Coordinates of C-alpha atoms in Angstrom, one line a residue:
X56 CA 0.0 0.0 0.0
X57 CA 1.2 3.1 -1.0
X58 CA 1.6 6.1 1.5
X59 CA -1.4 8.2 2.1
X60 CA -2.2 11.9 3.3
X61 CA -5.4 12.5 5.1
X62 CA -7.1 15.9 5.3
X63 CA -10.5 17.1 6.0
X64 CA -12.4 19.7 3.7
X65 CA -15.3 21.9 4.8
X66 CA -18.9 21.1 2.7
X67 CA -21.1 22.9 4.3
X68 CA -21.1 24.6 8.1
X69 CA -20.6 22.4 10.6
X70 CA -20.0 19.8 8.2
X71 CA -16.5 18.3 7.3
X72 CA -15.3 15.7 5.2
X73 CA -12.9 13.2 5.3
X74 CA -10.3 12.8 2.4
X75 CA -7.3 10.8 1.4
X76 CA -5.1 11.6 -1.5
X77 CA -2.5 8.6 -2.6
X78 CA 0.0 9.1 -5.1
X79 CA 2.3 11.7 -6.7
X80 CA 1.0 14.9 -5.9
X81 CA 1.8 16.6 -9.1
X82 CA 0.3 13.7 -11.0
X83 CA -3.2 14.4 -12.5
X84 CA -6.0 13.9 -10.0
X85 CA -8.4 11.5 -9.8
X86 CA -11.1 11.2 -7.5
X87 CA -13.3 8.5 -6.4
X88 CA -16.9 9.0 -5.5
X89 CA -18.7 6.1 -3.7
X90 CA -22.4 5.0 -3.6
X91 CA -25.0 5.4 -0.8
X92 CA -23.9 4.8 3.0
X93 CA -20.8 3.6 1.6
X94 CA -17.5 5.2 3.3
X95 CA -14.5 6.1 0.9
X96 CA -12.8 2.6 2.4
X97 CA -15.0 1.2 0.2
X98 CA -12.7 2.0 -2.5
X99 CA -9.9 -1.7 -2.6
X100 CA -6.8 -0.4 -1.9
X101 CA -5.1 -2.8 -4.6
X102 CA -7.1 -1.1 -6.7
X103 CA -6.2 2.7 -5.5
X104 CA -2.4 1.5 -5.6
X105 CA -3.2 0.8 -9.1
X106 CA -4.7 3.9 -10.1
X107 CA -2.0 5.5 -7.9
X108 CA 0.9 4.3 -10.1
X109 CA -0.6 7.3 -12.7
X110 CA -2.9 9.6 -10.6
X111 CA -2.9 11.7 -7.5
X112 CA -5.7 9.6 -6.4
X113 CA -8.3 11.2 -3.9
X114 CA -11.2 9.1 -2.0
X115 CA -13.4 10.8 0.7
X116 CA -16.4 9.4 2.3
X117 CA -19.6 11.1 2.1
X118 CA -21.7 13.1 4.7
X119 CA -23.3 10.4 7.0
X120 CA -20.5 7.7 6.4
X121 CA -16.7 7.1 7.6
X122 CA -14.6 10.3 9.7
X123 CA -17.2 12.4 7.8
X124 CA -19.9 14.5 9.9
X125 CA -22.9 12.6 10.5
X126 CA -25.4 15.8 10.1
X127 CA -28.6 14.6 8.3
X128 CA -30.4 14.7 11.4
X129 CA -30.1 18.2 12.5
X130 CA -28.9 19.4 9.0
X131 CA -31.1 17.5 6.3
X132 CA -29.5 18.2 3.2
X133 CA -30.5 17.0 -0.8
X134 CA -28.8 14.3 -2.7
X135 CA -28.0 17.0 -5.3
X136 CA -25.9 18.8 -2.3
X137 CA -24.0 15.3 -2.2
X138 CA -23.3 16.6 -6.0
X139 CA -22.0 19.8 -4.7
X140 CA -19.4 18.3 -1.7
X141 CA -17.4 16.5 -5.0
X142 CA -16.9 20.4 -6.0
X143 CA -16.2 21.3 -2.2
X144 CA -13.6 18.0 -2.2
X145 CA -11.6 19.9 -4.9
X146 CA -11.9 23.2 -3.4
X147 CA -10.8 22.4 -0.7
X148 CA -7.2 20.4 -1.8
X149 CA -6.3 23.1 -4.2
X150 CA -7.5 21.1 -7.4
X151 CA -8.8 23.2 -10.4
X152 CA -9.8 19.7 -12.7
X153 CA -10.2 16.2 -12.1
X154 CA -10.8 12.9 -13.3
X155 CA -13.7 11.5 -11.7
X156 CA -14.7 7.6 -11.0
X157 CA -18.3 6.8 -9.5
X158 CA -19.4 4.0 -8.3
X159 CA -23.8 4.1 -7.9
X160 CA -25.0 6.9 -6.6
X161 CA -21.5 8.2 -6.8
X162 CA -22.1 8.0 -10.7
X163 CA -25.3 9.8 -10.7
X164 CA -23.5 12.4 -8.5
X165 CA -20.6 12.1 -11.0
X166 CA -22.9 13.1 -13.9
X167 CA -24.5 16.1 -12.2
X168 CA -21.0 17.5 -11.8
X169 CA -20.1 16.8 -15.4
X170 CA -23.7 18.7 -16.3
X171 CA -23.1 21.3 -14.1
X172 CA -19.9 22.0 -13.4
X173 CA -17.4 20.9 -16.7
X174 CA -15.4 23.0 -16.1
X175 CA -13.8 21.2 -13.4
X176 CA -13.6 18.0 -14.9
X177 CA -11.0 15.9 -16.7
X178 CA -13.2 13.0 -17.5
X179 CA -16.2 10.9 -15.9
X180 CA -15.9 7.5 -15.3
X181 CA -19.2 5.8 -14.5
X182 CA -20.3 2.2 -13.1
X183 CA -23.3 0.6 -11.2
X184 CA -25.2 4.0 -12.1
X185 CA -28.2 5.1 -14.6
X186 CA -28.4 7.9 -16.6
X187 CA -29.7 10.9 -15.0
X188 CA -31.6 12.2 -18.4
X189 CA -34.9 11.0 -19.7
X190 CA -33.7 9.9 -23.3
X191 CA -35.6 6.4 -24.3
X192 CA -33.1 3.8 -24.9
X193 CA -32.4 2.8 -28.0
X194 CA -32.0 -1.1 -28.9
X195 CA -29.9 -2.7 -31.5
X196 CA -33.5 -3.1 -33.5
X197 CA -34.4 0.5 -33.6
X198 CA -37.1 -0.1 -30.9
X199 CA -37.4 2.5 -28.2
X200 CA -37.6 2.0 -24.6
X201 CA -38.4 4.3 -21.8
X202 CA -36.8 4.5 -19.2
X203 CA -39.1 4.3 -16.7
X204 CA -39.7 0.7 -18.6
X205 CA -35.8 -0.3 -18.3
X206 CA -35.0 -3.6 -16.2
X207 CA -35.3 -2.8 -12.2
X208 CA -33.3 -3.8 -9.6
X209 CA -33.4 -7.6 -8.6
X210 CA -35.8 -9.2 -6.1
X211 CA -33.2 -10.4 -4.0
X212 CA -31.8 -7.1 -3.8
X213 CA -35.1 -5.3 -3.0
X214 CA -35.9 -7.7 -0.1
X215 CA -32.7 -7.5 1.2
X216 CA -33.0 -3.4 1.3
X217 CA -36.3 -4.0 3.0
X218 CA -35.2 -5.8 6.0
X219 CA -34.9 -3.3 8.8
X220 CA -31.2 -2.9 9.8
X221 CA -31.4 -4.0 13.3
X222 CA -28.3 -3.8 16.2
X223 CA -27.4 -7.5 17.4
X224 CA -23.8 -6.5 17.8
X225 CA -20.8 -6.2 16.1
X226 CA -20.2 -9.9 14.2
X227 CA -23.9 -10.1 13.5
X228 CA -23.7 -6.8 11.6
X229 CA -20.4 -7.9 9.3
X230 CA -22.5 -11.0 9.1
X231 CA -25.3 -8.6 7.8
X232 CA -22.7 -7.2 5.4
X233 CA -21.2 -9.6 3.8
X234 CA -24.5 -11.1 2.8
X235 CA -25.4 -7.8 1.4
X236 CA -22.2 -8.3 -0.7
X237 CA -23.0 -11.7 -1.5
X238 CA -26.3 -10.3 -3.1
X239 CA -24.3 -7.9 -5.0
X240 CA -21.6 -9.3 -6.5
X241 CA -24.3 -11.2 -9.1
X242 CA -23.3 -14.7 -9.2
X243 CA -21.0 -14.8 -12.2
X244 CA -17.6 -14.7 -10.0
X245 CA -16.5 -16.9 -7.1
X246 CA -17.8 -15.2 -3.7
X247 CA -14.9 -14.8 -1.0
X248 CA -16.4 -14.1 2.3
X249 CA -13.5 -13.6 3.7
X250 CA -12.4 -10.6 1.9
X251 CA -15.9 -9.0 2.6
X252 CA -15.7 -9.2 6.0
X253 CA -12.0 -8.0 6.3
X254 CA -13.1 -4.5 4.3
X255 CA -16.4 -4.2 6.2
X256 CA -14.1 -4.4 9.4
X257 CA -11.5 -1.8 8.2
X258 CA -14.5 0.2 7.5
X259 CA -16.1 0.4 10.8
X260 CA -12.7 1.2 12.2
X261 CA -12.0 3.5 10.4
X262 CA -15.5 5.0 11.0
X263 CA -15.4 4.2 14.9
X264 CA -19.2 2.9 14.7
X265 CA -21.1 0.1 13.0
X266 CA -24.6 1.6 12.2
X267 CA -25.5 2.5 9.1
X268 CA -26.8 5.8 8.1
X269 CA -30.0 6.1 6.3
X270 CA -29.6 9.5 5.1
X271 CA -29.4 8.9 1.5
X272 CA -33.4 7.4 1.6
X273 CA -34.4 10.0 3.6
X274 CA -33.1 13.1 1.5
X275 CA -34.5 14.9 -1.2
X276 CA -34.3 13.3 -4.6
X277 CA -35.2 16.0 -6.8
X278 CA -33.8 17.8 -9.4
X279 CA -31.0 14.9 -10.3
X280 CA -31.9 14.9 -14.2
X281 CA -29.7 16.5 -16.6
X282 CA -31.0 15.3 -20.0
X283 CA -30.0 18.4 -22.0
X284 CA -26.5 18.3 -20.3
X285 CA -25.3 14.9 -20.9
X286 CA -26.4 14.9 -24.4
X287 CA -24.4 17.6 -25.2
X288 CA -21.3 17.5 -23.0
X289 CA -17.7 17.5 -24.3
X290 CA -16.5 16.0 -21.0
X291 CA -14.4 12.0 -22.4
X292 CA -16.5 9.6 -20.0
X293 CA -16.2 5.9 -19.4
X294 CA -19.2 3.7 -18.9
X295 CA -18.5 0.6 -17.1
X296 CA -20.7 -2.3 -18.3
X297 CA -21.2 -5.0 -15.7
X298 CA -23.1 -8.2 -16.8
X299 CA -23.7 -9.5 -13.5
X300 CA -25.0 -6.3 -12.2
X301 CA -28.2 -6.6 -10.3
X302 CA -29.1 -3.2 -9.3
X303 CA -28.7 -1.3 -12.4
X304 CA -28.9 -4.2 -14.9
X305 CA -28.3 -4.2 -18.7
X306 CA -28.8 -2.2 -20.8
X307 CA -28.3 0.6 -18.1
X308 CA -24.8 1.0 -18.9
X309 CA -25.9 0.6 -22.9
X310 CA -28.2 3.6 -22.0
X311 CA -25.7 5.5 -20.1
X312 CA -23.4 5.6 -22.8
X313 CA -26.1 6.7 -25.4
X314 CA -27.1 9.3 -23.4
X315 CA -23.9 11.1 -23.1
X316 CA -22.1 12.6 -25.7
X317 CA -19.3 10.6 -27.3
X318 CA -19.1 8.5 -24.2
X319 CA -17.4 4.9 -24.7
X320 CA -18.4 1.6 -23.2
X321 CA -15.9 -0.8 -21.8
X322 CA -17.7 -4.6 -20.2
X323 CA -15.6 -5.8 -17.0
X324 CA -16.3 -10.0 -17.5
X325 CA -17.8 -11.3 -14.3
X326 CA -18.7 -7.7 -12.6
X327 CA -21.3 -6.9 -10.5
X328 CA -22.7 -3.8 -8.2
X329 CA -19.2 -4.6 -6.2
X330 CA -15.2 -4.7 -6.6
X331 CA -13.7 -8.3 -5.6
X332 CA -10.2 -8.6 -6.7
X333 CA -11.3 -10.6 -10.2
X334 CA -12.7 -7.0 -11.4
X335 CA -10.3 -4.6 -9.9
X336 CA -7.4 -5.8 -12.2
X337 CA -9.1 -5.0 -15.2
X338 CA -11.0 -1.8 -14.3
X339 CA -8.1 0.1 -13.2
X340 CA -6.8 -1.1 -16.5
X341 CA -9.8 0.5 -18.1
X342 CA -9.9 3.8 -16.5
X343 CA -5.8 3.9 -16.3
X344 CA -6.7 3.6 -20.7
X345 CA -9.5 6.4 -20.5
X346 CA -7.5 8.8 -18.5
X347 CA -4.5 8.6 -20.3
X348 CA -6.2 10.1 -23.8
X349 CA -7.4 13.2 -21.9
X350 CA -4.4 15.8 -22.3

């Protein structure tokens, strides 16, 4: 594991965020944006070496998760203001423009930066994420789909959201997690519990608790779509096609990259709506390949 530099960034008042940047610090900077209740630990660190090797690489966790403030409760805030703390990340290390990665809700966060904010980004790596615009797919036929009418999430994923998250101690919870994983990873890769449980437990001590916020349910969802934007953006982004991916299945990512302008689409074999060491090989490979055409 390469050395690391941890700093915290002001979002919002009252509310700080924790980062980490990895890598040479003149290097171009990348940062990573993770999904819903989902600390920046989430983020392998074989992976972040990886991306390292070529990046300044930055990975912070969200309001509500990790070192970060846990604020929803006396500060509600919207998911678009999620959208906002990537811009606050980058204010607040001194970076002008960045590559950014997003994983789930970090893509759709990713993509309202890239709409609003171009300016300040390199290029846009999405995965596990839908398109934030309300442009009908478009299969191989010529057919038109809606969106609204695209493949949901799976059953076994639904009913595991809807079981209430409840405190039976430490183990029970990583128990709670890995299964979650399990669910997640989509079946087409061998599962390693093991490795599950060791991140989930760097994770919680890192975050020095083991609930789990529900913040991201409970906050405003509005005003996330940015047809217009994405159509026309000049921003080079990366969709990530996952064919094990049970949250956002295909054609999401087939979707994605029709929506936005000039994006390119790049399938990880095996993948899910998670990073086990089969996929991180390859991705960082990917994005390493997408980065390195942007000036």
């Amino acid at each position: 594991m390469q050395q690391a530099h941890q700093q915290f960034v002001d979002a919002a008042p009252g509310v700080r965020l924790w980062t980490e940047q990895r890598g040479p610090a003149d290097a171009p900077p990348l940062l990573l944006v993770m999904g819903a209740q989902a600390a920046g630990l989430g983020w392998p660190e074989p992976f972040v070496d990886a991306l390292a090797v070529q990046h300044r690489v930055i990975r912070y966790d969200h309001r509500d998760t990790g070192r970060s403030t846990w604020s929803f409760d006396e500060q509600p805030y919207r998911i678009t203001d999620l959208a906002q703390d990537i811009v606050r990340v980058l204010d607040g290390l001194g970076i002008e423009r960045a590559h950014l990665v997003g994983l789930s809700l970090g893509g759709m966060l990713t993509q309202i930066v890239l709409a609003d904010h171009p300016d300040r980004v390199l290029s846009a790596t999405l995965m596990g994420t839908s398109a934030m615009s309300t442009t009908p797919y478009t299969r191989p036929d010529g057919t038109e789909v809606p969106v609204d009418e695209l493949p949901g999430i799976a059953p076994e994923v639904l009913e595991m959201w809807a079981r209430p998250v409840e405190d039976h101690g430490l183990e029970a919870e990583l128990d709670r997690r890995v299964e979650h994983w399990r669910v997640l990873s989509g079946g087409q890769l061998p599962f390693d519990p093991a490795h599950y449980r060791d991140l989930e437990r760097r994770i919680i001590e890192h975050t020095g608790r083991y609930d789990v916020s529900t913040a991201p349910a409970r906050a405003d969802h509005s005003g996330m779509l940015r047809t217009e934007a994405l159509a026309t953006t000049e921003v080079p982004t990366l969709v990530i096609s996952a064919p094990a991916e049970p949250v956002f299945p295909p054609p999401h990512p087939q979707h994605l990259a029709q929506v936005i302008q000039g994006a390119n689409l790049v399938e990880i074999p095996g993948m899910g709506h998670a990073l086990p060491p089969e996929v991180q090989g390859p991705l960082a490979e990917a994005i390493l390949a997408h980065t390195g055409k942007v000036g």
